[in-house]
Short mmCIF file of C-alpha atoms in Angstrom, two decimals:
data_model
loop_
_atom_site.label_atom_id
_atom_site.label_comp_id
_atom_site.label_asym_id
_atom_site.label_seq_id
_atom_site.Cartn_x
_atom_site.Cartn_y
_atom_site.Cartn_z
CA UNK B 1 0.00 0.00 0.00
CA UNK B 2 1.41 3.38 -1.05
CA UNK B 3 1.17 6.46 1.17
CA UNK B 4 2.22 10.08 0.51
CA UNK B 5 4.32 12.22 2.80
CA UNK B 6 4.11 15.94 3.65
CA UNK B 7 5.42 18.29 0.97
CA UNK B 8 6.24 21.19 3.29
CA UNK B 9 8.51 21.17 6.36
CA UNK B 10 6.85 20.18 9.64
CA UNK B 11 8.25 19.21 13.04
CA UNK B 12 6.07 16.11 12.79
CA UNK B 13 7.18 15.04 9.30
CA UNK B 14 10.10 12.61 9.59
CA UNK B 15 12.95 12.88 7.13
CA UNK B 16 12.22 10.82 4.03
CA UNK B 17 14.92 9.12 2.00
CA UNK B 18 14.26 10.35 -1.56
CA UNK B 19 15.70 7.10 -2.91
CA UNK B 20 13.16 4.98 -1.02
CA UNK B 21 10.68 3.47 -3.44
CA UNK B 22 7.89 3.19 -0.84
CA UNK B 23 7.12 4.39 2.67
CA UNK B 24 5.85 2.50 5.68
CA UNK B 25 2.03 2.34 5.69
CA UNK B 26 0.61 4.65 8.33
CA UNK B 27 -1.22 1.82 10.05
CA UNK B 28 2.13 0.05 10.62
CA UNK B 29 3.61 3.04 12.44
CA UNK B 30 5.23 1.74 15.68
CA UNK B 31 4.79 5.18 17.31
CA UNK B 32 1.54 6.61 15.93
CA UNK B 33 0.76 10.28 16.55
CA UNK B 34 -1.63 11.00 19.42
CA UNK B 35 -4.78 13.04 18.90
CA UNK B 36 -7.68 13.70 21.24
CA UNK B 37 -11.34 13.83 20.30
CA UNK B 38 -13.57 15.70 22.74
CA UNK B 39 -17.02 14.63 21.63
CA UNK B 40 -20.13 12.63 22.45
CA UNK B 41 -20.96 8.96 22.49
CA UNK B 42 -23.50 7.51 20.07
CA UNK B 43 -25.45 4.61 21.52
CA UNK B 44 -26.15 3.50 17.93
CA UNK B 45 -22.42 3.26 17.16
CA UNK B 46 -22.65 5.44 14.07
CA UNK B 47 -21.43 8.96 14.79
CA UNK B 48 -19.49 10.77 17.53
CA UNK B 49 -16.61 8.98 19.18
CA UNK B 50 -17.49 5.72 17.41
CA UNK B 51 -16.95 7.35 14.00
CA UNK B 52 -13.87 9.19 15.26
CA UNK B 53 -12.24 5.96 16.41
CA UNK B 54 -12.82 4.23 13.07
CA UNK B 55 -11.45 7.19 11.09
CA UNK B 56 -8.38 7.47 13.33
CA UNK B 57 -7.67 3.76 12.90
CA UNK B 58 -7.76 4.10 9.10
CA UNK B 59 -5.30 7.02 9.35
CA UNK B 60 -2.99 5.10 11.67
CA UNK B 61 -3.11 7.55 14.57
CA UNK B 62 -3.84 6.89 18.24
CA UNK B 63 -7.09 8.59 19.25
CA UNK B 64 -7.91 9.30 22.88
CA UNK B 65 -11.72 9.55 23.25
CA UNK B 66 -12.75 12.24 25.73
CA UNK B 67 -16.47 11.96 26.50
CA UNK B 68 -18.18 15.35 26.67
CA UNK B 69 -21.76 14.07 26.35
CA UNK B 70 -23.75 10.88 26.25
CA UNK B 71 -26.52 10.53 23.71
CA UNK B 72 -29.46 8.18 23.41
CA UNK B 73 -29.85 7.68 19.66
CA UNK B 74 -30.28 5.21 16.83
CA UNK B 75 -30.11 5.37 13.05
CA UNK B 76 -33.35 7.38 12.80
CA UNK B 77 -32.47 10.21 15.16
CA UNK B 78 -31.31 11.46 18.54
CA UNK B 79 -33.67 10.87 21.44
CA UNK B 80 -31.75 12.61 24.22
CA UNK B 81 -28.45 14.33 24.99
CA UNK B 82 -26.83 14.27 28.44
CA UNK B 83 -23.91 16.72 28.85
CA UNK B 84 -21.24 15.29 31.09
CA UNK B 85 -20.46 17.08 34.34
CA UNK B 86 -17.56 19.45 33.70
CA UNK B 87 -15.54 17.94 36.55
CA UNK B 88 -15.62 14.60 34.74
CA UNK B 89 -14.45 16.24 31.51
CA UNK B 90 -11.62 18.02 33.32
CA UNK B 91 -10.55 14.76 34.96
CA UNK B 92 -10.29 13.00 31.60
CA UNK B 93 -8.30 15.84 30.02
CA UNK B 94 -5.98 16.17 33.02
CA UNK B 95 -5.20 12.46 33.02
CA UNK B 96 -4.42 12.46 29.30
CA UNK B 97 -2.22 15.52 29.49
CA UNK B 98 0.06 13.78 31.99
CA UNK B 99 0.80 10.79 29.76
CA UNK B 100 -0.69 11.22 26.25
CA UNK B 101 -0.23 14.86 25.16
CA UNK B 102 -1.80 15.42 21.75
CA UNK B 103 -0.47 16.94 18.57
CA UNK B 104 -4.03 17.81 17.55
CA UNK B 105 -7.34 18.07 19.40
CA UNK B 106 -10.57 17.58 17.49
CA UNK B 107 -13.92 18.64 18.92
CA UNK B 108 -17.29 17.16 18.13
CA UNK B 109 -20.44 17.25 20.26
CA UNK B 110 -19.51 19.39 23.28
CA UNK B 111 -23.06 19.95 24.54
CA UNK B 112 -22.06 22.72 26.98
CA UNK B 113 -20.01 25.91 27.14
CA UNK B 114 -18.31 24.49 30.24
CA UNK B 115 -16.87 21.68 28.10
CA UNK B 116 -15.29 24.27 25.79
CA UNK B 117 -13.78 26.06 28.80
CA UNK B 118 -12.33 22.82 30.15
CA UNK B 119 -10.86 21.88 26.79
CA UNK B 120 -9.14 25.21 26.19
CA UNK B 121 -7.68 25.17 29.69
CA UNK B 122 -5.88 21.89 28.88
CA UNK B 123 -5.11 22.55 25.20
CA UNK B 124 -1.49 23.60 25.49
CA UNK B 125 0.09 24.06 22.06
CA UNK B 126 -1.95 21.37 20.30
CA UNK B 127 -3.55 22.28 17.00
CA UNK B 128 -7.33 22.55 17.20
CA UNK B 129 -9.82 21.15 14.67
CA UNK B 130 -13.37 22.23 15.42
CA UNK B 131 -16.31 20.29 14.03
CA UNK B 132 -19.20 22.45 15.30
CA UNK B 133 -21.87 19.87 16.02
CA UNK B 134 -24.95 22.02 16.47
CA UNK B 135 -27.69 19.51 15.63
CA UNK B 136 -28.27 16.03 14.21
CA UNK B 137 -28.74 15.52 10.48
CA UNK B 138 -31.25 12.78 11.25
CA UNK B 139 -33.20 15.09 13.52
CA UNK B 140 -34.12 14.90 17.16
CA UNK B 141 -32.73 16.72 20.17
CA UNK B 142 -30.80 19.96 19.76
CA UNK B 143 -27.13 19.98 20.72
CA UNK B 144 -26.25 23.64 21.15
CA UNK B 145 -27.70 26.39 23.36
CA UNK B 146 -26.89 30.10 23.20
CA UNK B 147 -24.05 29.83 25.72
CA UNK B 148 -22.29 27.14 23.70
CA UNK B 149 -22.88 29.03 20.47
CA UNK B 150 -21.22 32.05 22.06
CA UNK B 151 -18.30 29.87 23.16
CA UNK B 152 -17.85 28.66 19.58
CA UNK B 153 -17.83 32.21 18.26
CA UNK B 154 -15.61 33.86 20.84
CA UNK B 155 -13.43 31.07 22.26
CA UNK B 156 -13.06 28.10 19.91
CA UNK B 157 -13.05 29.72 16.46
CA UNK B 158 -10.34 32.28 17.30
CA UNK B 159 -8.05 29.42 18.36
CA UNK B 160 -8.97 26.93 15.63
CA UNK B 161 -6.44 25.69 13.11
CA UNK B 162 -9.36 24.39 11.03
CA UNK B 163 -13.13 24.36 11.37
CA UNK B 164 -15.33 21.98 9.36
CA UNK B 165 -19.00 23.05 9.46
CA UNK B 166 -21.59 22.20 6.87
CA UNK B 167 -23.52 25.08 5.35
CA UNK B 168 -26.29 25.08 7.96
CA UNK B 169 -23.77 25.09 10.78
CA UNK B 170 -21.78 27.89 9.17
CA UNK B 171 -24.91 30.01 8.87
CA UNK B 172 -25.86 29.39 12.49
CA UNK B 173 -22.38 30.22 13.73
CA UNK B 174 -22.56 33.52 11.85
CA UNK B 175 -26.18 34.24 12.77
CA UNK B 176 -27.28 34.74 9.16
CA UNK B 177 -30.36 33.52 7.35
CA UNK B 178 -30.32 30.35 5.30
CA UNK B 179 -29.20 31.09 1.75
CA UNK B 180 -28.35 34.71 2.51
CA UNK B 181 -24.69 34.28 1.53
CA UNK B 182 -22.89 31.93 -0.86
CA UNK B 183 -20.62 29.33 0.68
CA UNK B 184 -17.31 31.10 -0.16
CA UNK B 185 -18.57 34.26 1.56
CA UNK B 186 -19.59 32.25 4.63
CA UNK B 187 -16.10 30.77 4.84
CA UNK B 188 -14.47 34.20 4.56
CA UNK B 189 -16.73 35.51 7.32
CA UNK B 190 -15.80 32.59 9.59
CA UNK B 191 -12.12 33.26 9.01
CA UNK B 192 -12.92 36.81 9.99
CA UNK B 193 -13.92 35.44 13.41
CA UNK B 194 -10.39 34.15 13.85
CA UNK B 195 -10.28 30.63 12.43
CA UNK B 196 -7.02 29.99 10.56
CA UNK B 197 -8.77 27.83 7.96
CA UNK B 198 -12.37 26.92 7.13
CA UNK B 199 -13.69 23.99 5.14
CA UNK B 200 -17.46 24.12 4.58
CA UNK B 201 -18.47 20.60 3.66
CA UNK B 202 -21.07 20.06 0.99
CA UNK B 203 -21.89 16.39 1.09
CA UNK B 204 -25.35 17.08 2.49
CA UNK B 205 -25.98 20.24 0.43
CA UNK B 206 -28.87 19.24 -1.80
CA UNK B 207 -28.54 22.47 -3.79
CA UNK B 208 -25.49 20.94 -5.46
CA UNK B 209 -27.35 19.14 -8.24
CA UNK B 210 -24.49 18.86 -10.72
CA UNK B 211 -23.37 15.35 -9.84
CA UNK B 212 -20.54 16.62 -7.65
CA UNK B 213 -20.13 16.81 -3.87
CA UNK B 214 -18.11 19.96 -3.27
CA UNK B 215 -16.42 21.36 -0.17
CA UNK B 216 -15.11 24.94 -0.06
CA UNK B 217 -11.71 25.39 1.58
CA UNK B 218 -10.54 28.85 2.66
CA UNK B 219 -6.98 28.81 4.01
CA UNK B 220 -3.74 30.76 3.88
CA UNK B 221 -2.07 28.27 1.53
CA UNK B 222 -4.96 27.42 -0.78
CA UNK B 223 -8.57 28.36 -1.34
CA UNK B 224 -11.10 26.75 -3.67
CA UNK B 225 -13.67 24.03 -4.25
CA UNK B 226 -12.67 20.41 -3.64
CA UNK B 227 -14.90 18.10 -5.67
CA UNK B 228 -15.71 14.40 -5.87
CA UNK B 229 -18.53 12.54 -7.61
CA UNK B 230 -21.71 12.69 -5.55
CA UNK B 231 -22.54 9.20 -4.30
CA UNK B 232 -26.08 8.08 -4.99
CA UNK B 233 -27.61 5.04 -3.24
CA UNK B 234 -29.46 2.33 -5.08
CA UNK B 235 -33.17 2.75 -5.67
CA UNK B 236 -35.03 2.49 -2.39
CA UNK B 237 -31.79 2.32 -0.40
CA UNK B 238 -30.55 4.99 2.03
CA UNK B 239 -27.11 6.52 1.69
CA UNK B 240 -25.20 5.31 4.73
CA UNK B 241 -23.77 8.67 5.79
CA UNK B 242 -24.19 8.59 9.56
CA UNK B 243 -21.04 10.09 11.08
CA UNK B 244 -19.67 11.62 7.87
CA UNK B 245 -18.92 14.98 9.50
CA UNK B 246 -17.12 13.29 12.40
CA UNK B 247 -15.13 11.14 9.99
CA UNK B 248 -14.06 14.15 7.91
CA UNK B 249 -12.92 16.24 10.87
CA UNK B 250 -11.07 13.36 12.53
CA UNK B 251 -9.30 12.44 9.28
CA UNK B 252 -8.20 16.07 8.85
CA UNK B 253 -6.94 16.16 12.45
CA UNK B 254 -5.05 12.90 11.92
CA UNK B 255 -3.42 14.22 8.73
CA UNK B 256 -2.37 17.40 10.52
CA UNK B 257 -0.85 15.24 13.25
CA UNK B 258 1.19 13.49 10.57
CA UNK B 259 2.63 16.84 9.49
CA UNK B 260 0.52 17.57 6.43
CA UNK B 261 -0.31 21.21 5.72
CA UNK B 262 -3.96 22.20 6.08
CA UNK B 263 -4.95 21.94 2.38
CA UNK B 264 -3.32 18.52 2.08
CA UNK B 265 -4.98 17.39 5.31
CA UNK B 266 -8.36 18.42 3.90
CA UNK B 267 -7.67 16.53 0.65
CA UNK B 268 -6.86 13.39 2.64
CA UNK B 269 -9.98 13.88 4.76
CA UNK B 270 -12.06 14.17 1.60
CA UNK B 271 -10.53 10.95 0.28
CA UNK B 272 -11.13 8.96 3.45
CA UNK B 273 -14.68 10.24 3.92
CA UNK B 274 -15.67 9.61 0.30
CA UNK B 275 -14.44 6.01 0.30
CA UNK B 276 -15.92 5.36 3.74
CA UNK B 277 -19.26 6.75 2.54
CA UNK B 278 -19.07 4.63 -0.60
CA UNK B 279 -18.47 1.54 1.56
CA UNK B 280 -20.99 2.40 4.31
CA UNK B 281 -23.31 -0.27 5.61
CA UNK B 282 -26.77 -0.66 7.07
CA UNK B 283 -27.22 -0.75 10.85
CA UNK B 284 -30.83 -0.21 11.82
CA UNK B 285 -33.73 1.12 9.76
CA UNK B 286 -32.16 4.47 8.83
CA UNK B 287 -28.86 5.69 7.46
CA UNK B 288 -26.03 3.44 8.56
CA UNK B 289 -22.46 4.34 9.48
CA UNK B 290 -19.48 4.91 7.22
CA UNK B 291 -16.84 2.19 6.90
CA UNK B 292 -13.34 3.74 6.74
CA UNK B 293 -10.56 1.54 5.42
CA UNK B 294 -6.82 2.23 5.45
CA UNK B 295 -6.62 1.41 1.73
CA UNK B 296 -8.36 4.68 0.87
CA UNK B 297 -4.99 6.40 0.57
CA UNK B 298 -3.89 4.63 -2.62
CA UNK B 299 -7.29 4.30 -4.29
CA UNK B 300 -7.05 6.43 -7.49
CA UNK B 301 -10.83 6.78 -7.58
CA UNK B 302 -10.67 8.69 -4.28
CA UNK B 303 -8.43 11.58 -5.35
CA UNK B 304 -10.51 14.77 -5.80
CA UNK B 305 -10.06 17.73 -8.08
CA UNK B 306 -9.60 21.23 -6.72
CA UNK B 307 -10.38 24.63 -8.19
CA UNK B 308 -8.59 27.94 -7.78
CA UNK B 309 -9.59 30.71 -5.41
CA UNK B 310 -11.16 32.83 -8.17
CA UNK B 311 -13.47 29.98 -9.22
CA UNK B 312 -16.03 30.57 -6.47
CA UNK B 313 -18.81 30.09 -9.05
CA UNK B 314 -17.41 27.57 -11.52
CA UNK B 315 -19.02 27.70 -14.96
CA UNK B 316 -20.58 24.78 -16.78
CA UNK B 317 -17.43 24.05 -18.78
CA UNK B 318 -15.35 23.81 -15.60
CA UNK B 319 -17.87 21.56 -13.83
CA UNK B 320 -18.11 19.37 -16.91
CA UNK B 321 -14.32 19.07 -17.05
CA UNK B 322 -14.19 18.13 -13.36
CA UNK B 323 -16.81 15.44 -13.87
CA UNK B 324 -14.87 14.06 -16.83
CA UNK B 325 -11.57 14.02 -14.91
CA UNK B 326 -13.26 12.20 -12.01
CA UNK B 327 -14.86 9.65 -14.33
CA UNK B 328 -13.31 6.20 -14.14
CA UNK B 329 -13.91 5.86 -17.91
CA UNK B 330 -11.55 8.74 -18.77
CA UNK B 331 -8.50 7.89 -20.86
CA UNK B 332 -5.35 10.02 -20.42
CA UNK B 333 -3.74 11.73 -23.39
CA UNK B 334 -1.01 9.82 -25.26
CA UNK B 335 2.42 10.81 -23.97
CA UNK B 336 5.81 9.58 -25.16
CA UNK B 337 7.79 7.91 -22.39
CA UNK B 338 11.44 8.76 -21.85
CA UNK B 339 13.64 11.73 -21.03
CA UNK B 340 12.58 15.38 -21.00
CA UNK B 341 15.28 18.05 -21.44
CA UNK B 342 14.90 21.63 -20.18
CA UNK B 343 17.08 24.50 -21.39
CA UNK B 344 17.02 28.29 -21.25
CA UNK B 345 19.10 28.55 -24.44
CA UNK B 346 17.08 28.51 -27.66
CA UNK B 347 20.24 27.86 -29.68
CA UNK B 348 20.58 24.47 -27.92
CA UNK B 349 17.11 23.21 -28.78
CA UNK B 350 18.15 21.55 -32.03
CA UNK B 351 21.18 19.82 -30.49
CA UNK B 352 19.05 18.40 -27.68
CA UNK B 353 16.44 17.17 -30.16
CA UNK B 354 18.86 15.53 -32.62
CA UNK B 355 20.84 13.83 -29.85
CA UNK B 356 18.27 11.05 -29.85
CA UNK B 357 18.06 10.98 -26.06
CA UNK B 358 15.00 13.16 -25.46
CA UNK B 359 11.36 12.58 -26.28
CA UNK B 360 10.55 16.06 -24.96
CA UNK B 361 12.47 19.34 -25.01
CA UNK B 362 11.37 22.43 -23.11
CA UNK B 363 12.47 26.01 -23.61
CA UNK B 364 12.36 27.78 -20.26
CA UNK B 365 13.18 31.45 -20.87
CA UNK B 366 12.30 33.77 -18.02
CA UNK B 367 11.46 37.41 -18.49
CA UNK B 368 13.85 38.48 -15.72
CA UNK B 369 14.06 41.70 -13.71
CA UNK B 370 15.89 45.00 -13.84
CA UNK B 371 18.22 45.90 -16.73
CA UNK B 372 18.29 42.27 -17.88
CA UNK B 373 14.50 42.10 -18.22
CA UNK B 374 13.54 40.62 -21.60
CA UNK B 375 11.04 42.44 -23.78
CA UNK B 376 8.18 40.72 -25.59
CA UNK B 377 10.18 41.03 -28.80
CA UNK B 378 13.15 39.23 -27.24
CA UNK B 379 10.92 36.47 -25.90
CA UNK B 380 9.20 36.13 -29.28
CA UNK B 381 12.56 35.80 -30.99
CA UNK B 382 13.70 33.07 -28.60
CA UNK B 383 10.45 31.13 -29.01
CA UNK B 384 10.49 31.60 -32.78
CA UNK B 385 14.03 30.20 -32.98
CA UNK B 386 13.06 27.16 -30.92
CA UNK B 387 9.92 26.47 -32.97
CA UNK B 388 11.90 26.81 -36.22
CA UNK B 389 14.66 24.46 -35.07
CA UNK B 390 12.15 21.82 -33.92
CA UNK B 391 10.13 21.79 -37.13
CA UNK B 392 9.81 18.26 -38.49
CA UNK B 393 11.49 16.60 -35.52
CA UNK B 394 9.96 13.72 -33.59
CA UNK B 395 10.56 15.24 -30.15
CA UNK B 396 7.87 17.47 -28.66
CA UNK B 397 8.79 21.10 -28.01
CA UNK B 398 7.26 22.57 -24.85
CA UNK B 399 7.40 26.29 -24.13
CA UNK B 400 7.45 27.30 -20.46
CA UNK B 401 5.32 30.36 -19.59
CA UNK B 402 4.49 33.16 -22.11
CA UNK B 403 1.64 31.06 -23.49
CA UNK B 404 0.14 33.75 -25.71
CA UNK B 405 3.49 34.65 -27.27
CA UNK B 406 4.25 30.96 -27.72
CA UNK B 407 0.99 30.24 -29.55
CA UNK B 408 1.43 33.34 -31.71
CA UNK B 409 4.83 31.99 -32.78
CA UNK B 410 3.48 28.57 -33.70
CA UNK B 411 4.19 26.56 -30.54
CA UNK B 412 1.67 23.82 -29.84
CA UNK B 413 2.77 22.51 -26.43
CA UNK B 414 2.94 24.63 -23.28
CA UNK B 415 4.15 24.13 -19.72
CA UNK B 416 2.82 26.37 -16.96
CA UNK B 417 3.48 26.63 -13.27
CA UNK B 418 0.40 26.77 -11.10
CA UNK B 419 1.16 30.39 -10.26
CA UNK B 420 1.05 31.12 -14.00
CA UNK B 421 -2.33 29.44 -14.40
CA UNK B 422 -3.63 31.21 -11.28
CA UNK B 423 -2.52 34.58 -12.70
CA UNK B 424 -4.63 34.10 -15.84
CA UNK B 425 -8.11 35.56 -15.86
CA UNK B 426 -11.15 33.42 -16.62
CA UNK B 427 -11.31 34.53 -20.25
CA UNK B 428 -7.67 33.59 -20.87
CA UNK B 429 -8.11 30.17 -19.26
CA UNK B 430 -11.18 29.50 -21.38
CA UNK B 431 -9.34 30.67 -24.50
CA UNK B 432 -6.51 28.25 -23.82
CA UNK B 433 -8.88 25.38 -23.08
CA UNK B 434 -10.72 26.09 -26.35
CA UNK B 435 -7.43 26.01 -28.26
CA UNK B 436 -6.66 22.67 -26.65
CA UNK B 437 -10.04 21.25 -27.64
CA UNK B 438 -10.15 22.65 -31.17
CA UNK B 439 -6.52 22.82 -32.26
CA UNK B 440 -4.76 20.15 -30.24
CA UNK B 441 -2.65 22.48 -28.12
CA UNK B 442 -1.02 20.47 -25.34
CA UNK B 443 -0.57 21.58 -21.74
CA UNK B 444 1.60 20.46 -18.83
CA UNK B 445 1.27 21.80 -15.28
CA UNK B 446 3.61 21.75 -12.31
CA UNK B 447 2.63 20.43 -8.87
CA UNK B 448 4.45 20.22 -5.55
CA UNK B 449 1.84 19.06 -3.00
CA UNK B 450 -1.33 17.03 -2.75
CA UNK B 451 -3.54 20.07 -3.16
CA UNK B 452 -1.54 21.23 -6.18
CA UNK B 453 -1.89 17.77 -7.69
CA UNK B 454 -5.67 18.05 -7.24
CA UNK B 455 -5.66 21.54 -8.77
CA UNK B 456 -3.66 20.34 -11.73
CA UNK B 457 -6.10 17.46 -12.23
CA UNK B 458 -8.96 19.97 -12.35
CA UNK B 459 -7.40 21.63 -15.41
CA UNK B 460 -7.17 18.23 -17.20
CA UNK B 461 -3.62 18.74 -18.52
CA UNK B 462 -1.70 16.39 -20.79
CA UNK B 463 0.79 15.76 -18.02
CA UNK B 464 1.45 16.79 -14.42
CA UNK B 465 4.97 17.45 -13.19
CA UNK B 466 5.94 16.17 -9.72
CA UNK B 467 8.88 17.78 -8.01
CA UNK B 468 11.37 18.45 -6.73
CA UNK B 469 12.23 14.76 -6.50
CA UNK B 470 15.67 15.33 -5.02
CA UNK B 471 17.20 18.46 -3.50
CA UNK B 472 17.94 21.01 -6.21
CA UNK B 473 19.47 24.47 -6.49
CA UNK B 474 17.87 25.18 -9.86
CA UNK B 475 14.96 26.90 -8.10
CA UNK B 476 14.56 28.38 -4.61
CA UNK B 477 11.44 26.61 -3.31
CA UNK B 478 9.95 25.80 0.10
CA UNK B 479 9.02 22.25 -0.88
CA UNK B 480 10.61 19.15 0.58
CA UNK B 481 12.11 16.65 -1.87
CA UNK B 482 9.27 14.42 -3.07
CA UNK B 483 11.45 11.37 -3.65
CA UNK B 484 10.67 8.17 -5.48
CA UNK B 485 7.94 7.09 -3.04
CA UNK B 486 5.97 10.27 -3.64
CA UNK B 487 6.55 9.98 -7.40
CA UNK B 488 5.20 6.43 -7.29
CA UNK B 489 2.11 7.62 -5.38
CA UNK B 490 1.62 10.58 -7.79
CA UNK B 491 1.90 8.26 -10.81
CA UNK B 492 -0.67 5.86 -9.37
CA UNK B 493 -3.16 8.53 -8.33
CA UNK B 494 -2.98 11.32 -10.93
CA UNK B 495 -5.01 9.69 -13.70
CA UNK B 496 -2.77 11.41 -16.26
CA UNK B 497 0.92 11.08 -17.23
CA UNK B 498 3.34 12.25 -14.54
CA UNK B 499 6.72 13.83 -15.24
CA UNK B 500 9.39 13.74 -12.52
CA UNK B 501 11.63 16.76 -12.10
CA UNK B 502 14.24 18.15 -9.72
CA UNK B 503 17.75 17.03 -8.81
CA UNK B 504 17.96 14.32 -11.48
CA UNK B 505 21.72 14.08 -12.11
CA UNK B 506 22.48 10.38 -12.61
CA UNK B 507 21.42 7.49 -14.80
CA UNK B 508 20.31 5.63 -11.69
CA UNK B 509 17.92 8.44 -10.72
CA UNK B 510 16.13 8.82 -14.00
CA UNK B 511 15.83 5.08 -14.50
CA UNK B 512 14.45 4.70 -10.97
CA UNK B 513 11.90 7.43 -11.70
CA UNK B 514 10.66 5.62 -14.80
CA UNK B 515 10.49 2.39 -12.81
CA UNK B 516 8.41 4.22 -10.18
CA UNK B 517 5.78 5.00 -12.81
CA UNK B 518 6.81 8.37 -14.25
CA UNK B 519 6.08 8.77 -17.93
CA UNK B 520 9.13 11.01 -18.31
CA UNK B 521 12.04 12.29 -16.23
CA UNK B 522 13.38 15.82 -16.58
CA UNK B 523 17.03 16.72 -16.96
CA UNK B 524 17.92 20.38 -16.47
CA UNK B 525 21.60 20.88 -15.67
CA UNK B 526 22.32 17.28 -16.68
CA UNK B 527 20.78 17.58 -20.16
CA UNK B 528 23.99 18.87 -21.74
CA UNK B 529 26.00 16.10 -20.08
CA UNK B 530 23.67 13.57 -21.65
CA UNK B 531 24.21 15.14 -25.10
CA UNK B 532 27.99 15.25 -24.69
CA UNK B 533 28.59 11.81 -23.16
CA UNK B 534 25.49 9.86 -24.15
CA UNK B 535 24.78 8.99 -20.53
CA UNK B 536 24.99 10.40 -17.01
CA UNK B 537 27.19 9.26 -14.19
CA UNK B 538 25.91 6.42 -12.04
#
């Protein structure tokens, strides 16, 4: 079973050997991270601490269940809620803090403002994931009075690393009428109350009638819709979704405890919840519980797509593309396997192409700054020279950046960084997508993290680059080396050809990358060595 590792530095992310072809499955971890869940029991075994425990087990973390309330419920609804005496809650938290300090605390059903006070008094420096359980989806007893609602607004949200309400809960937290604000605006307003990140889940939002279940993430690192196919039960059968909110929040907390950044933690939570919902089972006459399984993490069907922050209201073409990407019937574009050379010298394009070593050659000419800044005319000339020298050759010429200039000069294959795609306005993106559909223009996109992989998938490119694989000085980037294990996971999950890049300096490295599943491996500084000697050092 393949697992990914964090792409950004974290005190909880162990060093990863970039030459390792696979990592230890999370559920085999001899020292699993500790998280707490302060929540309620479910006498029906579906939601609350029951769901939290199952999700934590699938993520390979050790969950300490802190009982804040006891409920009398079954699959059809909640009959009664009994908040635990605050002294009992304090005693549980105090005992845990002495021996099992958490990396992350997740809250569920608190049932009283006193429970929130007790939790915050024992929190320490643990990250806080708040699932604001304000009522039961199945109906029945209410869970939240005015005092607790005030505690959410003024105590928990300002200290939360992540909050995971559904739309109804977000509206109640903000005190706004149903439907008064779109989901992205609700998330921005909740961040305004102090939460570091907000993910408004949409699995139960019946207004999403486009065949997709979409969650809106608003965070410092990434903002946008995260989409998966909406699961539909068989005729006459209920969708077994009991405990889906608990599962999502616990999975996110577990991923944070493993060192993943917030957007990546939310992606992993989406994956676990979607597969657990797909595999849910009946237990009683109503909606049954989810069934999380550790194998969710390398199930290609479970990887979502993600939009960009300016796609708050995605158009029909975008939604259609997302549905197609998520379809198991989709076939990736043909892509020649082999080596991929990158140069910033247009005069070297022909030599790289005729060397016979490279299936792909990229011209990466940057505009630059200051006195050395290149004009449009200079960029056009460089691109024109490269296009001319590649005419009639079997290798594919890719132009990095400057997509409009490149197309004007006859280029038909483009590579863009995600920051380049993000900088394009909606009209430019649609123009480029139309040129791809009508004229066969090809597109490659970079990615450096799980959420960037999901964003790249949403554009439906011809390939996705994964990097840096090994440490590199070619670019100054915050990302950790991805390594062969991450490349193998990317190649399994992406649903489109993957190109490995970064620190590839030896024959052993590029051959190992191909063996790990990459369709191509990039040589930057080493490309000229390959031309001169016919091979790289071992």
